[in-house]
Coordinates of C-alpha atoms and ligand atoms in Angstrom, one line a residue:
M233 CA 134.5 61.2 179.5
T234 CA 137.0 61.1 182.3
G235 CA 136.8 59.3 185.6
R236 CA 133.4 57.9 184.8
R237 CA 132.6 54.5 186.2
E238 CA 130.4 52.6 183.9
A239 CA 129.6 49.0 183.4
A240 CA 127.1 46.8 181.7
G241 CA 125.6 43.8 183.5
G242 CA 127.4 44.7 186.8
D243 CA 126.4 43.3 190.2
A244 CA 122.8 43.8 191.3
V245 CA 122.4 46.9 193.4
T246 CA 121.8 45.8 197.0
G247 CA 119.7 47.8 199.5
D248 CA 116.8 47.5 201.8
W249 CA 114.2 46.9 199.2
T250 CA 113.1 44.0 197.0
P251 CA 116.1 42.8 195.1
L252 CA 115.7 43.5 191.3
P253 CA 116.9 41.3 188.5
E254 CA 120.4 41.8 187.1
P255 CA 120.9 45.4 185.9
L256 CA 121.0 46.3 182.2
L257 CA 123.5 49.1 182.9
W258 CA 124.8 51.3 185.6
M259 CA 126.9 54.4 185.8
T260 CA 128.0 57.2 188.1
L261 CA 127.6 60.9 187.5
H262 CA 131.0 62.4 188.2
G263 CA 130.4 65.8 186.6
D264 CA 128.1 68.0 184.5
Q265 CA 129.3 66.2 181.3
D266 CA 127.9 62.9 182.6
V267 CA 124.4 64.4 182.6
F268 CA 124.5 64.3 178.8
V269 CA 125.8 60.8 178.9
L270 CA 123.0 59.8 181.3
R271 CA 120.5 61.3 178.9
Q272 CA 121.9 59.4 176.0
R273 CA 122.2 56.1 177.9
G274 CA 118.7 56.5 179.1
R275 CA 117.4 56.8 175.6
E276 CA 119.6 53.8 174.5
V277 CA 118.4 51.6 177.3
A278 CA 114.7 52.5 176.5
A279 CA 115.2 51.7 172.8
A280 CA 117.0 48.5 173.6
V281 CA 114.1 47.2 175.8
G282 CA 111.6 48.0 173.0
M283 CA 110.1 51.3 174.1
E284 CA 108.6 53.6 171.4
H285 CA 110.2 56.8 170.3
Q286 CA 108.1 58.9 172.5
D287 CA 108.8 56.8 175.6
Q288 CA 112.5 56.9 174.8
V289 CA 112.4 60.7 174.9
R290 CA 110.4 60.6 178.1
V291 CA 113.0 58.4 179.9
A292 CA 115.9 60.5 178.5
T293 CA 114.4 63.8 179.6
A294 CA 113.3 62.6 183.0
L295 CA 116.9 61.3 183.7
S296 CA 118.5 64.5 182.5
E297 CA 116.1 66.5 184.7
I298 CA 117.1 64.6 187.8
G299 CA 120.7 64.1 186.8
R300 CA 121.4 67.8 186.6
H301 CA 121.1 68.0 190.4
A302 CA 122.4 64.7 191.3
I303 CA 126.2 64.9 190.6
G304 CA 127.9 62.1 192.5
A305 CA 124.9 59.7 192.3
T306 CA 125.0 56.2 190.9
V307 CA 122.3 55.3 188.3
T308 CA 121.2 51.7 187.8
F309 CA 118.9 50.6 184.9
T310 CA 117.0 47.4 185.5
A311 CA 114.1 45.8 183.6
E312 CA 111.5 43.5 185.1
V313 CA 109.7 41.0 182.9
S314 CA 107.0 39.8 185.3
A315 CA 103.3 40.1 184.7
R316 CA 103.7 43.8 184.2
P317 CA 107.0 44.4 182.4
R318 CA 108.6 47.7 183.5
L319 CA 111.9 49.6 183.4
V320 CA 113.2 50.7 186.8
I321 CA 115.9 53.3 187.0
V322 CA 117.4 53.9 190.5
V323 CA 119.4 57.0 191.2
E324 CA 121.4 56.6 194.5
A325 CA 123.4 59.0 196.6
D326 CA 123.7 59.6 200.3
G327 CA 120.7 61.7 201.4
I328 CA 119.5 62.4 197.9
G329 CA 115.9 62.0 198.9
I330 CA 116.1 64.4 201.9
S331 CA 115.6 67.3 199.6
P332 CA 114.9 65.8 196.2
P333 CA 116.4 67.5 193.2
E334 CA 114.4 70.1 191.5
G335 CA 113.7 68.0 188.4
T336 CA 111.8 65.3 190.4
A337 CA 108.4 66.9 189.8
A338 CA 109.1 67.1 186.0
A339 CA 110.3 63.5 186.0
G340 CA 107.1 62.6 187.8
R341 CA 105.0 63.9 184.9
L342 CA 107.1 61.9 182.3
M343 CA 107.4 58.6 184.1
D344 CA 104.7 56.3 185.5
E345 CA 106.0 56.4 189.0
V346 CA 108.7 58.3 190.9
H347 CA 109.5 57.0 194.3
V348 CA 111.7 59.1 196.6
E349 CA 113.5 57.5 199.6
R350 CA 116.2 58.8 201.9
D351 CA 119.2 57.6 199.8
R352 CA 117.6 56.8 196.5
I353 CA 115.1 57.9 193.8
S354 CA 113.5 55.3 191.6
L355 CA 111.8 56.0 188.3
T356 CA 109.5 53.4 186.7
R357 CA 107.9 53.3 183.2
R358 CA 105.9 50.4 181.9
L359 CA 107.4 48.3 179.0
P360 CA 105.5 46.8 176.0
A361 CA 103.8 43.6 177.1
Q362 CA 105.7 41.4 174.7
V363 CA 109.2 42.2 176.2
G364 CA 110.6 38.9 177.5
P365 CA 114.0 37.5 178.9
E366 CA 115.4 37.1 175.4
R367 CA 114.8 40.7 174.5
L368 CA 116.6 41.7 177.8
A369 CA 119.6 39.5 177.1
E370 CA 119.8 41.0 173.6
A371 CA 119.5 44.5 175.2
R372 CA 122.3 43.8 177.6
R373 CA 124.6 42.7 174.7
T374 CA 123.8 45.8 172.6
L375 CA 124.3 48.1 175.5
A376 CA 127.6 46.5 176.4
Q377 CA 128.9 47.2 172.9
S378 CA 127.6 50.8 172.5
L379 CA 129.9 53.4 173.7
P380 CA 128.9 56.7 175.1
T381 CA 129.2 59.6 172.7
T382 CA 130.3 63.2 173.4
A383 CA 128.2 65.9 175.0
L384 CA 128.1 67.6 171.6
D385 CA 126.7 64.5 169.9
E386 CA 124.1 64.2 172.6
L387 CA 123.2 67.9 172.2
S388 CA 122.6 67.4 168.5
V389 CA 120.4 64.4 169.2
Q390 CA 118.5 66.5 171.8
N391 CA 118.1 69.2 169.1
R392 CA 116.7 66.8 166.6
Q393 CA 114.3 65.5 169.2
L394 CA 113.3 69.1 170.0
V395 CA 112.6 69.8 166.3
T396 CA 110.5 66.6 166.1
A397 CA 108.6 67.6 169.2
L398 CA 108.0 71.1 167.8
E399 CA 106.7 69.6 164.6
E400 CA 104.4 67.4 166.5
V401 CA 103.1 70.4 168.5
Q402 CA 102.6 72.3 165.2
A403 CA 100.7 69.4 163.8
H404 CA 98.5 69.2 166.9
R405 CA 97.9 73.0 166.6
D406 CA 96.8 72.7 163.0
E407 CA 94.5 69.8 163.9
L408 CA 93.0 71.9 166.6
L409 CA 92.5 74.8 164.2
T410 CA 90.7 72.5 161.8
L411 CA 88.6 71.1 164.6
N412 CA 87.7 74.6 165.8
A413 CA 86.6 75.6 162.3
E414 CA 84.5 72.5 162.0
L415 CA 83.0 73.2 165.4
E416 CA 82.1 76.7 164.4
E417 CA 80.5 75.4 161.2
T418 CA 78.5 72.9 163.3
N419 CA 77.5 75.6 165.7
R420 CA 76.2 77.8 162.9
G421 CA 74.2 74.8 161.6
V422 CA 72.7 74.1 165.1
M423 CA 71.8 77.8 165.4
A424 CA 70.1 77.8 162.0
L425 CA 68.2 74.6 163.0
Y426 CA 67.2 76.1 166.4
T427 CA 65.9 79.3 164.7
Q428 CA 63.9 77.2 162.3
L429 CA 62.5 75.1 165.0
S430 CA 61.6 78.2 167.1
E431 CA 59.7 79.6 164.1
E432 CA 57.9 76.3 163.5
L433 CA 57.0 76.1 167.2
E434 CA 55.7 79.6 167.2
Q435 CA 53.6 78.9 164.1
T436 CA 52.3 75.6 165.7
N437 CA 51.5 77.5 168.9
Q438 CA 49.5 80.1 166.9
G439 CA 47.7 77.2 165.2
V440 CA 46.9 75.6 168.5
V441 CA 45.6 78.9 169.9
A442 CA 43.4 79.4 166.9
L443 CA 42.2 75.8 167.1
Y444 CA 41.2 76.3 170.7
A445 CA 39.4 79.5 169.9
E446 CA 37.5 77.6 167.2
L447 CA 36.8 74.8 169.6
D448 CA 35.4 77.2 172.1
E449 CA 33.2 78.7 169.4
R450 CA 32.1 75.2 168.3
S451 CA 31.2 74.3 171.9
A452 CA 29.1 77.4 172.2
Q453 CA 27.4 76.7 168.9
L454 CA 26.8 73.1 170.0
R455 CA 25.2 74.3 173.3
E456 CA 23.0 76.7 171.3
A457 CA 22.1 73.9 168.9
N458 CA 21.2 71.7 171.8
E459 CA 19.0 74.3 173.3
A460 CA 17.4 75.0 169.9
K461 CA 16.9 71.2 169.5
S462 CA 15.1 71.1 172.9
R463 CA 12.9 74.1 172.0
F464 CA 12.2 72.6 168.6
L465 CA 11.2 69.2 170.1
A466 CA 9.0 70.9 172.6
N467 CA 7.3 73.1 170.1
V468 CA 6.9 70.5 167.4
S469 CA 5.6 67.8 169.7
H470 CA 3.3 70.2 171.3
E471 CA 2.0 71.3 167.9
L472 CA 1.7 67.7 166.8
R473 CA -0.1 66.5 169.9
A474 CA -3.3 68.5 169.1
P475 CA -3.9 67.1 165.6
V476 CA -2.9 63.6 166.5
T477 CA -5.3 63.6 169.5
A478 CA -7.9 65.0 167.1
I479 CA -7.4 62.1 164.7
I480 CA -7.7 59.6 167.5
G481 CA -10.9 61.3 168.7
L482 CA -12.4 61.4 165.2
T483 CA -11.6 57.7 164.5
R484 CA -13.1 56.7 167.8
L485 CA -16.2 58.7 166.8
L486 CA -16.4 57.0 163.4
L487 CA -16.0 53.6 164.9
D488 CA -18.6 54.2 167.6
A489 CA -21.6 51.9 167.4
R490 CA -23.9 54.9 167.4
S491 CA -22.3 56.4 164.2
E492 CA -23.2 55.6 160.7
P493 CA -22.5 51.9 159.9
L494 CA -19.3 51.2 158.1
T495 CA -18.3 48.4 155.7
P496 CA -16.0 45.8 157.3
D497 CA -13.2 47.1 155.1
Q498 CA -13.7 50.7 156.3
T499 CA -13.8 49.5 159.9
H500 CA -10.6 47.6 159.5
Q501 CA -8.9 50.6 157.8
L502 CA -10.1 53.0 160.5
G503 CA -8.8 50.6 163.1
L504 CA -5.3 50.9 161.4
V505 CA -5.6 54.7 161.4
Q506 CA -6.4 54.6 165.1
D507 CA -3.5 52.3 166.0
S508 CA -1.0 54.4 164.0
A509 CA -2.3 57.6 165.5
A510 CA -2.0 56.1 169.0
D511 CA 1.6 55.0 168.2
L512 CA 2.3 58.5 166.9
L513 CA 0.9 60.1 170.0
A514 CA 3.0 57.9 172.2
R515 CA 6.2 59.0 170.4
V516 CA 5.2 62.6 170.4
N517 CA 4.7 62.3 174.2
D518 CA 8.1 60.7 174.6
L519 CA 9.6 63.6 172.7
L520 CA 7.8 66.2 174.7
D521 CA 8.8 64.5 178.0
L522 CA 12.4 64.5 177.0
A523 CA 12.3 68.1 175.8
K524 CA 10.8 69.1 179.1
A525 CA 13.4 67.2 181.1
E526 CA 16.2 68.6 179.0
S527 CA 15.1 72.1 179.6
N528 CA 14.8 71.4 183.3
R529 CA 11.1 72.2 183.1
I530 CA 10.1 69.1 185.1
E531 CA 10.0 69.7 188.8
A532 CA 9.7 66.9 191.3
D533 CA 6.5 66.9 193.4
W534 CA 7.9 65.4 196.7
A535 CA 5.3 63.5 198.7
P536 CA 5.2 60.3 200.7
V537 CA 4.7 57.4 198.3
D538 CA 3.2 54.0 198.9
L539 CA 5.6 51.8 197.0
A540 CA 3.4 48.7 197.3
A541 CA 0.6 50.7 195.5
V542 CA 2.9 51.8 192.7
F543 CA 4.1 48.2 192.2
G544 CA 0.5 47.0 192.3
Q545 CA -0.6 49.5 189.7
L546 CA 2.3 48.5 187.3
R547 CA 1.5 44.8 187.8
G548 CA -2.1 45.4 186.8
T549 CA -1.4 47.6 183.8
L550 CA 1.6 45.8 182.3
R551 CA 0.6 42.2 182.7
P552 CA -1.3 42.3 179.3
L553 CA 1.9 43.2 177.6
A554 CA 3.7 40.0 178.6
R555 CA 4.1 37.5 175.7
P556 CA 2.7 34.0 176.2
G557 CA 5.5 32.1 178.0
V558 CA 6.7 35.2 179.8
Q559 CA 6.1 35.5 183.5
L560 CA 5.8 39.0 184.9
E561 CA 6.8 38.8 188.6
I562 CA 6.6 42.0 190.6
A563 CA 7.4 41.2 194.2
E564 CA 5.5 42.8 197.0
P565 CA 8.0 45.4 198.5
D566 CA 8.7 45.6 202.2
P567 CA 7.0 48.6 203.8
V568 CA 9.3 51.6 203.3
D569 CA 9.2 55.2 204.4
L570 CA 9.6 56.9 201.0
V571 CA 9.3 60.5 200.0
T572 CA 9.6 61.0 196.2
D573 CA 7.6 62.0 193.1
E574 CA 5.2 59.1 192.5
L575 CA 4.4 60.1 188.9
L576 CA 8.0 60.3 187.9
L577 CA 8.9 57.1 189.7
T578 CA 6.1 55.3 188.0
Q579 CA 7.2 56.6 184.6
I580 CA 10.7 55.3 185.2
L581 CA 9.6 51.9 186.3
R582 CA 7.0 51.6 183.5
N583 CA 9.6 52.5 181.0
L584 CA 12.0 49.8 182.3
L585 CA 9.3 47.1 182.6
T586 CA 8.0 47.9 179.1
N587 CA 11.4 47.5 177.6
A588 CA 12.0 44.3 179.5
L589 CA 8.7 42.8 178.3
K590 CA 9.4 44.0 174.7
F591 CA 12.8 42.3 174.6
T592 CA 11.9 39.0 176.4
D593 CA 10.4 36.1 174.4
A594 CA 10.5 33.5 177.2
G595 CA 11.3 33.3 180.9
T596 CA 10.6 36.0 183.4
V597 CA 10.5 39.8 183.8
G598 CA 10.8 40.6 187.5
M599 CA 10.9 43.6 189.7
G600 CA 12.0 43.8 193.3
A601 CA 12.9 46.5 195.9
L602 CA 15.5 46.6 198.6
V603 CA 16.7 49.3 201.1
L604 CA 20.5 49.4 201.3
D605 CA 22.7 51.9 203.1
G606 CA 19.7 54.3 203.5
R607 CA 18.8 54.2 199.8
L608 CA 16.1 52.4 197.9
H609 CA 17.2 50.1 195.1
I610 CA 14.6 48.9 192.6
A611 CA 15.8 46.2 190.1
V612 CA 14.0 45.3 186.9
A613 CA 15.5 42.0 185.6
D614 CA 14.6 40.0 182.5
T615 CA 15.7 36.8 180.8
G616 CA 15.5 38.4 177.4
I617 CA 17.9 38.9 174.5
G618 CA 20.2 41.1 176.5
I619 CA 22.3 43.9 175.0
P620 CA 25.5 43.4 173.1
F621 CA 28.6 44.5 175.1
A622 CA 29.6 47.0 172.4
E623 CA 26.2 48.7 172.6
Q624 CA 25.8 48.8 176.4
R625 CA 27.6 52.1 176.8
R626 CA 25.3 53.8 174.3
V627 CA 21.7 52.7 175.2
F628 CA 21.4 55.7 177.5
E629 CA 22.2 58.1 174.6
E630 CA 19.3 59.9 173.0
F631 CA 17.8 58.2 169.9
H632 CA 20.1 55.2 170.2
Q633 CA 18.6 51.9 169.4
V634 CA 20.5 48.6 169.2
R635 CA 20.3 47.3 165.6
G636 CA 18.7 44.1 164.5
A637 CA 16.3 42.2 166.7
H638 CA 16.4 45.0 169.2
Q639 CA 14.8 47.5 166.9
A640 CA 11.2 46.7 168.0
G641 CA 9.5 50.1 167.5
G642 CA 10.2 52.8 170.0
T643 CA 12.2 56.0 169.6
G644 CA 15.4 55.3 171.5
L645 CA 14.4 58.0 174.0
G646 CA 13.0 55.9 176.8
L647 CA 16.2 55.1 178.7
P648 CA 17.8 58.6 178.5
Y649 CA 14.5 60.0 179.7
A650 CA 14.3 57.5 182.6
R651 CA 17.9 58.4 183.6
R652 CA 17.1 62.1 183.6
L653 CA 14.1 61.5 185.8
A654 CA 16.2 59.4 188.1
T655 CA 18.7 62.2 188.4
L656 CA 15.9 64.6 189.0
L657 CA 14.8 62.5 192.0
G658 CA 18.3 62.6 193.4
G659 CA 19.1 59.0 192.2
G660 CA 20.7 57.1 189.4
L661 CA 20.0 54.4 186.8
S662 CA 22.5 51.7 186.0
M663 CA 22.5 48.6 183.9
V664 CA 24.2 45.2 183.6
S665 CA 23.4 42.9 180.7
E666 CA 24.6 39.6 179.3
P667 CA 23.8 39.1 175.6
G668 CA 21.5 36.2 175.2
E669 CA 20.9 35.9 178.9
G670 CA 19.1 39.0 179.9
S671 CA 19.4 42.5 181.5
T672 CA 19.0 44.1 184.9
F673 CA 18.4 47.8 185.2
T674 CA 18.7 49.2 188.7
L675 CA 17.2 52.5 189.9
D676 CA 18.5 53.8 193.1
L677 CA 16.8 56.6 195.0
P678 CA 17.2 58.5 198.2
L679 CA 14.5 57.7 200.7
R680 CA 13.7 61.4 200.9
P681 CA 14.8 64.5 199.1
S682 CA 18.3 65.6 199.9
A683 CA 18.9 68.7 201.9
P684 CA 18.3 72.0 200.1
D685 CA 21.0 73.3 197.9
T686 CA 22.2 75.9 200.4
D687 CA 25.0 73.7 201.7
L688 CA 26.4 72.9 198.3
P689 CA 30.1 73.5 197.7
H690 CA 31.0 76.0 195.0
V691 CA 34.0 75.7 192.7
P692 CA 34.9 77.8 189.6
A693 CA 35.4 74.9 187.1
V694 CA 35.1 71.1 186.9
L695 CA 36.3 68.9 184.1
V696 CA 34.3 65.7 183.4
V697 CA 36.2 63.0 181.4
D698 CA 34.1 60.2 180.1
D699 CA 33.8 58.7 176.6
E700 CA 30.1 58.2 177.1
A701 CA 28.2 61.3 176.3
A702 CA 25.2 60.3 178.4
A703 CA 27.4 59.8 181.5
R704 CA 29.0 63.2 181.0
Q705 CA 25.5 64.7 180.8
V706 CA 24.5 63.1 184.1
L707 CA 27.5 64.6 185.9
R708 CA 26.9 68.0 184.2
E709 CA 23.4 68.0 185.7
H710 CA 24.6 67.0 189.1
L711 CA 27.2 69.7 189.0
A712 CA 24.7 72.5 188.3
G713 CA 25.0 75.0 191.1
I714 CA 28.2 73.4 192.3
A715 CA 30.6 74.3 189.5
E716 CA 30.4 77.6 187.6
H717 CA 31.8 76.0 184.4
V718 CA 31.7 72.3 183.5
H719 CA 34.2 71.3 180.8
E720 CA 33.9 68.0 179.1
A721 CA 36.4 65.7 177.5
A722 CA 35.7 62.4 175.7
D723 CA 39.3 61.0 176.0
A724 CA 42.4 61.2 178.1
R725 CA 44.4 63.3 175.5
S726 CA 41.9 66.1 175.2
A727 CA 41.3 66.0 178.9
L728 CA 45.0 66.7 179.4
A729 CA 44.8 69.7 177.0
I730 CA 41.7 71.1 178.7
A731 CA 43.2 70.6 182.2
T732 CA 46.3 72.4 181.2
R733 CA 44.3 75.3 179.7
E734 CA 41.5 75.6 182.2
R735 CA 43.1 74.4 185.5
P736 CA 39.8 73.0 186.8
S737 CA 39.3 72.7 190.6
V738 CA 38.3 69.0 190.3
I739 CA 38.4 66.4 187.6
F740 CA 35.8 63.6 187.4
L741 CA 37.4 60.8 185.5
D742 CA 36.0 57.6 184.0
L743 CA 38.7 55.0 184.4
R744 CA 37.9 52.8 181.4
M745 CA 37.9 54.7 178.1
P746 CA 38.9 53.3 174.7
G747 CA 42.1 54.7 173.3
G748 CA 43.5 56.1 176.6
D749 CA 43.1 54.7 180.0
G750 CA 42.1 57.1 182.8
A751 CA 45.0 55.8 184.8
E752 CA 47.4 57.1 182.1
L753 CA 45.9 60.5 182.5
I754 CA 46.5 60.4 186.2
A755 CA 50.1 59.4 185.6
A756 CA 50.6 62.1 182.9
M757 CA 49.2 64.8 185.3
A758 CA 51.4 63.6 188.1
G759 CA 54.4 64.6 186.0
V760 CA 53.3 68.3 185.7
P761 CA 53.4 70.1 189.1
E762 CA 50.5 72.5 188.3
L763 CA 48.3 69.6 187.2
A764 CA 49.4 67.2 189.9
R765 CA 47.7 69.5 192.4
I766 CA 44.2 69.1 190.8
P767 CA 42.2 66.4 192.7
V768 CA 40.9 63.6 190.5
V769 CA 37.7 61.8 191.4
V770 CA 37.5 58.5 189.7
V771 CA 34.0 57.6 188.5
T772 CA 33.7 54.0 187.7
G773 CA 31.2 51.3 186.8
A774 CA 33.5 48.6 188.1
D775 CA 34.2 48.2 191.8
A776 CA 37.6 49.9 191.6
G777 CA 38.3 50.2 195.4
H778 CA 41.4 52.3 195.8
V779 CA 42.9 53.9 192.7
P780 CA 46.5 55.2 192.9
G781 CA 46.7 58.9 192.4
A782 CA 43.0 59.5 192.8
A783 CA 41.7 61.8 195.5
A784 CA 38.4 59.8 195.7
V785 CA 36.5 57.0 194.0
L786 CA 32.8 57.2 193.2
A787 CA 30.8 54.2 191.9
K788 CA 28.5 55.1 189.0
S789 CA 25.7 53.2 190.7
V790 CA 25.6 55.7 193.5
L791 CA 26.2 58.8 191.4
T792 CA 23.7 61.3 192.9
R793 CA 23.8 65.1 193.2
R794 CA 24.4 64.7 196.9
A795 CA 27.3 62.3 196.5
V796 CA 28.9 64.6 193.8
A797 CA 28.5 67.6 196.1
D798 CA 30.0 65.7 199.0
V799 CA 33.0 64.5 197.1
V800 CA 33.7 68.0 195.7
A801 CA 33.6 69.4 199.2
L802 CA 35.8 66.6 200.4
V803 CA 38.5 66.9 197.8
T804 CA 38.6 70.7 197.6
G805 CA 38.0 71.4 201.3
Ligands
LIG908 P1 13.2 52.4 172.8 O1 12.1 53.4 172.8 O2 13.8 52.1 171.5 O3 13.0 51.2 173.6 P2 15.1 53.0 174.9 O4 15.9 54.2 175.2 O5 14.1 52.6 176.0 O6 14.4 53.2 173.5 O7 16.0 51.8 174.7 C1 17.1 51.9 173.8 C2 17.6 50.5 173.3 O8 18.1 49.8 174.4 C3 16.4 49.7 172.8 O9 16.2 50.0 171.4 C4 16.9 48.3 172.9 O10 17.7 48.0 171.8 C5 17.8 48.4 174.2 N1 17.2 47.9 175.4 C6 16.5 48.6 176.3 N2 16.1 47.8 177.3 C7 16.4 46.5 177.0 C8 16.2 45.2 177.6 N3 15.6 45.1 178.7 N4 16.7 44.2 176.9 C9 17.3 44.3 175.7 N5 17.6 45.5 175.1 C10 17.1 46.6 175.7

């Protein structure tokens, strides 16, 4: 420890940078021996200003790294207790920063900052936040009293630190091994779970495939059953018509004035038989009409029609049906150039008017015609009991009758039949009703038959999504000859499944469906690239205007075969 200049609390080092507070310690490195002393003093200063053990070792090691190559330099230890307390060690020698000592890089990894200038290198390390002026005064006192030890002492301290460091490394390694083992275990668990999930998925997939196969089979069965039903209805009603007509003929004969006289009782009873038979015949005829329409055995006989004459005939025949207090007002229509099937048109209107008269106790039942956008609209309006909102979607279904006061005889076949005829004539039938206020049924027809089917577009498959079976049926009929296959879905969820499986060319979608809005289906499809490409035609009862994501919007009130063909051509063309 010879020739070493060392002092505690010496003068502040002056230079061209911000003056630092009074140094804690400074020393000069005269020879190799002093490197050990520098290391030891570094550790002591770090301990005195409250650094933790690890930080003490950092400071000591950084100093010995630099000190080894900085013989002749002066080292000053200073502490700042400003907002960010830190220990600053400055190593000064002429030109020391021109080619910094080898250990500078190592010191840089151990300290927070290492700043190299021409004649000085400064090393900074943050201090614990609680270090204040008292602590520094205390540190200065301690350091002034402590004397540097020998190089050997410092070597043994260094050894001890090395052993501690090695132990720490070993502990870290053990911890790492444990972690690795745990990770492996977790991985095995994840793999097992993955395998189990894959198996379950495969099983579920098999189930879904089987379910779809069953569904297809059921659909085929349903179609067959429907055809069988139509055949049955046609046959039975046909077979029934003859005997019922015979009964009516026979009763008429018995009641004839020229026949054997009957007792008043017998006359009364025969009258009842005759009424029942007439009622039965009406129902049988309804069935037969519907069966014929279902099996597409009705063909329109297109010819010019005098609408005023049709209205006049209905006015004459139906007036007797109006209850006292009910006004039947059939307006005289403006002359119109109309080509349609007069018989079918009359059947539809008679059906609508009979219903209106049946369900109206007071007020009016009216009918009027109007040509709008090149189509004929005939409205039948009444001030009757109206149709409950919950039932409005179903009145066009076969055999559906509204319960309660609405069940006034009938078969529940009139409206579905009328709608079928309207479709056959290239038109549509729609309804609005306010319970307790009345109903309006509107028939819209083309003024003449649409162009022959030759210019119809052809697509492989179309999906019709509507919760109303009758509405799906109307579209199915319009799509005949346009789509090779027509798939149907009653809700958004099954629509998504069918669209995924069948990839239809077009989807006709009802916007308002209970349990899954049509708009949600559009959004769900937009998320799947293959489905996002399928054009969606929104079919709506409401005036929807523009629907985001839809290729086109069709109002139910103008849902004709021509309109359907045009929209298919438009969205697929
Ligand atoms: P039905 O032969 O029973 O009249 P429809 O198919 O013609 O069969 O009508 C189905 C049901 O719709 C009727 O039972 C009735 O409840 C209801 N309905 C039809 N038209 C009207 C109307 N103008 N006012 C009130 N309810 C009506």
